mmCIF file of C-alpha atoms in Angstrom:
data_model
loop_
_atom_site.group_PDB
_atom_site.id
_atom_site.type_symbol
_atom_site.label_atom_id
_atom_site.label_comp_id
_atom_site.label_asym_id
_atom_site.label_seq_id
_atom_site.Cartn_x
_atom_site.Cartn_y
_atom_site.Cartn_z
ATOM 1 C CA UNK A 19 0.000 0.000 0.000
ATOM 2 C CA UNK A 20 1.188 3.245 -1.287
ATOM 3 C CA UNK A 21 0.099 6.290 0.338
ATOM 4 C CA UNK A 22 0.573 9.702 -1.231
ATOM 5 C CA UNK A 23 -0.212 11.804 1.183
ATOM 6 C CA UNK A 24 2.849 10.260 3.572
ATOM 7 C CA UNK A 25 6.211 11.800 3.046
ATOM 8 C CA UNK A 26 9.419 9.874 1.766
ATOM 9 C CA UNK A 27 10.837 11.498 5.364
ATOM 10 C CA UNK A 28 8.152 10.070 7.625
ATOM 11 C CA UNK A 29 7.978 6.590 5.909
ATOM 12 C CA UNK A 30 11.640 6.163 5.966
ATOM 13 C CA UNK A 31 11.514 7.413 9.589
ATOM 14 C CA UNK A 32 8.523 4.607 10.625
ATOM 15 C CA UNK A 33 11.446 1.645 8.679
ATOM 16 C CA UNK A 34 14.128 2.736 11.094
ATOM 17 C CA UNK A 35 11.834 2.537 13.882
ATOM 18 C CA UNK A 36 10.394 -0.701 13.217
ATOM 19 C CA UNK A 37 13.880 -1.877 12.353
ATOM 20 C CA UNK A 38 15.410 -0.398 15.358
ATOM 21 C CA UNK A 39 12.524 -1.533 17.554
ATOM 22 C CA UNK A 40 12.874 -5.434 16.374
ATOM 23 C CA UNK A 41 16.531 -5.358 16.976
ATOM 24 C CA UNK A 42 15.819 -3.744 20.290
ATOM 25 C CA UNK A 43 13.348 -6.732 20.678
ATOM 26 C CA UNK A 44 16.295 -9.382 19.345
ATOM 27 C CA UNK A 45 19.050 -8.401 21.746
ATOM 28 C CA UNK A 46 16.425 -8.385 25.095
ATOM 29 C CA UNK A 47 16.021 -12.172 24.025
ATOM 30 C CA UNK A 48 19.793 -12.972 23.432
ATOM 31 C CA UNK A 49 20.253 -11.192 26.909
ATOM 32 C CA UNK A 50 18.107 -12.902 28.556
ATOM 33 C CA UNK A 51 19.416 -16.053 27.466
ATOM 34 C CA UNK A 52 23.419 -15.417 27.531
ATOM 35 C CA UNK A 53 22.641 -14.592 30.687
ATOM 36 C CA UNK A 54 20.698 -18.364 31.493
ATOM 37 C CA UNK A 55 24.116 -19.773 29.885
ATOM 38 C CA UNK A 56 26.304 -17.605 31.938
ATOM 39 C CA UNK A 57 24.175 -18.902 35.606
ATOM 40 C CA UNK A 58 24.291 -22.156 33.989
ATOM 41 C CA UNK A 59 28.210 -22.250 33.461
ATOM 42 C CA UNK A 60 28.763 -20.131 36.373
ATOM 43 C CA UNK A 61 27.139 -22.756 38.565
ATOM 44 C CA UNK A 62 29.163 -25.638 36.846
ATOM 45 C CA UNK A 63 32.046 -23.946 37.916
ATOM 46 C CA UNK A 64 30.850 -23.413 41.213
ATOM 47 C CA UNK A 65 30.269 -27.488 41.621
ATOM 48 C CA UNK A 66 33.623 -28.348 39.791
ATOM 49 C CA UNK A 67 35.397 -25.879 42.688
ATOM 50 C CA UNK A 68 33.862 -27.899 45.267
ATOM 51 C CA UNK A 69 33.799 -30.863 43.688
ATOM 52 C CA UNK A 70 38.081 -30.382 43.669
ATOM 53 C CA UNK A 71 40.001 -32.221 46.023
ATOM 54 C CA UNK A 72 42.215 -29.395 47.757
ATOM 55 C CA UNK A 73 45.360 -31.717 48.668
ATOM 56 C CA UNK A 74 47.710 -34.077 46.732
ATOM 57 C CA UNK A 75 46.662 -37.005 48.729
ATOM 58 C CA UNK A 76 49.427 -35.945 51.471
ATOM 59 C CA UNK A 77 48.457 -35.313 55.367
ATOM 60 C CA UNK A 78 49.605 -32.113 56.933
ATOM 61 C CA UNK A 79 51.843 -34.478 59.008
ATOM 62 C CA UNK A 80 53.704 -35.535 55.832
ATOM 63 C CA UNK A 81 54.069 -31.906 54.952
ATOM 64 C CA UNK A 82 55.586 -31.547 58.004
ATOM 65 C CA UNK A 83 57.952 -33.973 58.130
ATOM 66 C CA UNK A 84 59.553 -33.330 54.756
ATOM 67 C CA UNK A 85 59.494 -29.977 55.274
ATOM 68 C CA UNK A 86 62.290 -30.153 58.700
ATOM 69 C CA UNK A 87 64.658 -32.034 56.123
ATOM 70 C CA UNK A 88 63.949 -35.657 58.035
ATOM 71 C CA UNK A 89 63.646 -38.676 55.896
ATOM 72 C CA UNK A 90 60.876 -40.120 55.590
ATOM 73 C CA UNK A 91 60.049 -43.454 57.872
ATOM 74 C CA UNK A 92 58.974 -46.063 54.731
ATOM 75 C CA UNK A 93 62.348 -45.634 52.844
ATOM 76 C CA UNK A 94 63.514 -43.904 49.464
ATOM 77 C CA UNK A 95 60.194 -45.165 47.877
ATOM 78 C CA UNK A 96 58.076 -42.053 49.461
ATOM 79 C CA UNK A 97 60.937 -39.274 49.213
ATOM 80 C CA UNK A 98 59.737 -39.505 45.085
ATOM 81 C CA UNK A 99 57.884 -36.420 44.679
ATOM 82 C CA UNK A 100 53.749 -36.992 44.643
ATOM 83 C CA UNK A 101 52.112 -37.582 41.449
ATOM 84 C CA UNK A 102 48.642 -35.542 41.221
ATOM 85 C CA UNK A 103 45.404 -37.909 40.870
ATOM 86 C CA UNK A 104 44.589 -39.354 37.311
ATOM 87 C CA UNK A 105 41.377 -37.718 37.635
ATOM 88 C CA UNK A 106 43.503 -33.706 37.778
ATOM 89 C CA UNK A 107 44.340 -33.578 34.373
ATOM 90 C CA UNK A 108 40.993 -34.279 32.532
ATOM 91 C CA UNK A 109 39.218 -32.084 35.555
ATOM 92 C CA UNK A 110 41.462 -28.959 34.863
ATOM 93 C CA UNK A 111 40.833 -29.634 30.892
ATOM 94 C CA UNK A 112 36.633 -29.445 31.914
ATOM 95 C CA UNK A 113 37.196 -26.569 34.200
ATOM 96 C CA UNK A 114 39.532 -24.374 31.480
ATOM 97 C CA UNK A 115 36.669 -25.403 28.700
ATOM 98 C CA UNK A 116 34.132 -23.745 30.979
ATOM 99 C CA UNK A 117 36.211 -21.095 31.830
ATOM 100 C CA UNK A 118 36.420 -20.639 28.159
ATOM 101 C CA UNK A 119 32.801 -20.609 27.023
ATOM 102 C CA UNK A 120 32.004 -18.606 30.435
ATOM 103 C CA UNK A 121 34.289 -15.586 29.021
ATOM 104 C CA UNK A 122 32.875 -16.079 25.688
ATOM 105 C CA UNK A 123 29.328 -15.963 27.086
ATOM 106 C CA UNK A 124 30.489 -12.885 28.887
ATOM 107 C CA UNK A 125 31.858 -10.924 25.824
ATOM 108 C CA UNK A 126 28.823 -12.100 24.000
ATOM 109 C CA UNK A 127 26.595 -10.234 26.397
ATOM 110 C CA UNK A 128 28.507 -7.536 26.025
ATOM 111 C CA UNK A 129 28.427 -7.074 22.643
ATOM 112 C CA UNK A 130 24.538 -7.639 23.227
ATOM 113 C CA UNK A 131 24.340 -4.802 25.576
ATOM 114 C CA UNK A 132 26.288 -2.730 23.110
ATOM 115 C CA UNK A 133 24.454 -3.169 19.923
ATOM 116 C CA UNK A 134 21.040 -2.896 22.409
ATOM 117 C CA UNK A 135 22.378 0.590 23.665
ATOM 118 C CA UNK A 136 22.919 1.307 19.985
ATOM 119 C CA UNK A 137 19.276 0.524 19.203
ATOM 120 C CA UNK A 138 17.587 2.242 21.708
ATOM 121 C CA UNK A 139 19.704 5.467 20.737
ATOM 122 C CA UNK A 140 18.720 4.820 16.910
ATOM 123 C CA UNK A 141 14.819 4.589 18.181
ATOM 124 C CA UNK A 142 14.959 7.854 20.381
ATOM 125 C CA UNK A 143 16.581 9.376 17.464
ATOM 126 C CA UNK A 144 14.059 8.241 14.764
ATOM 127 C CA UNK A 145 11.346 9.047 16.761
ATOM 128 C CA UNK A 146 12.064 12.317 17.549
ATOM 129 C CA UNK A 147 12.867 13.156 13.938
ATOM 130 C CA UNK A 148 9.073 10.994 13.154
ATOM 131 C CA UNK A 149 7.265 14.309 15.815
ATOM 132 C CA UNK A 150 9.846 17.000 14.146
ATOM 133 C CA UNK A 151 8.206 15.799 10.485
ATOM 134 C CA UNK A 152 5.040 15.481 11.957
ATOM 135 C CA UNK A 153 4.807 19.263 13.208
ATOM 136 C CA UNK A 154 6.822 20.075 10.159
ATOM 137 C CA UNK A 155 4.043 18.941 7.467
ATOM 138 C CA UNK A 156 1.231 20.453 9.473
ATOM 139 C CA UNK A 157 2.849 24.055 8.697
ATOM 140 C CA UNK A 158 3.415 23.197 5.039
#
């Protein structure tokens, strides 16, 4: 539908908006769920941490002991320096993967908040400039 009667000014002014208005729309839903993936991963994180075994597998008493220079009671076989778990290496892998996709998440949202910033100056803009041609064609 063609109207005649509607400026070039004005229609290109109601695109923008309606442009500018769905991408508004677009980055509240992206926001909202970035920031579902970001709880999500922040909470994995949260489980892995306490899921971690603090120590090596030696006793404070062991610590101790090696630490005054004394030999160890059981012989040359424990003076070998302790081997982490098996389970550390794969565990730190997880954890630096969700460390990963947790920053990514992060710099996602904040492109998010960037182009949404953008959009909501882009609406203001256009619909201020929609009243100004408005009040402009009712003196012409």
């Amino acid at each position: 539908m063609y109207n005649a009667n509607v400026s070039c000014a004005i229609l290109q002014s109601f695109v923008k908006n309606t442009c500018a208005k769905d991408l508004e729309d677009l980055c509240k839903h992206k926001n909202i769920q970035l920031g579902i993936e970001l709880d999500a991963l922040t909470k994995t994180l949260l489980a892995r941490s306490a899921a971690t075994p603090l120590g090596t597998g030696r006793s404070a008493t062991s610590v101790k002991s090696g630490a005054s220079g004394s030999r160890p009671p059981s012989g040359a076989s424990s003076s070998r320096p302790i081997m982490p778990t098996m389970h550390a290496g794969p565990i730190d892998d997880d954890t630096a993967e969700i460390v990963a996709k947790k920053a990514g998440t992060e710099r996602q949202l904040e492109v998010v908040a960037a182009a949404s910033k953008l959009a909501k100056g882009e609406l203001h803009f256009q619909k201020n400039v929609l009243l100004n041609s408005d009040a402009a064609s009712y003196f012409y």
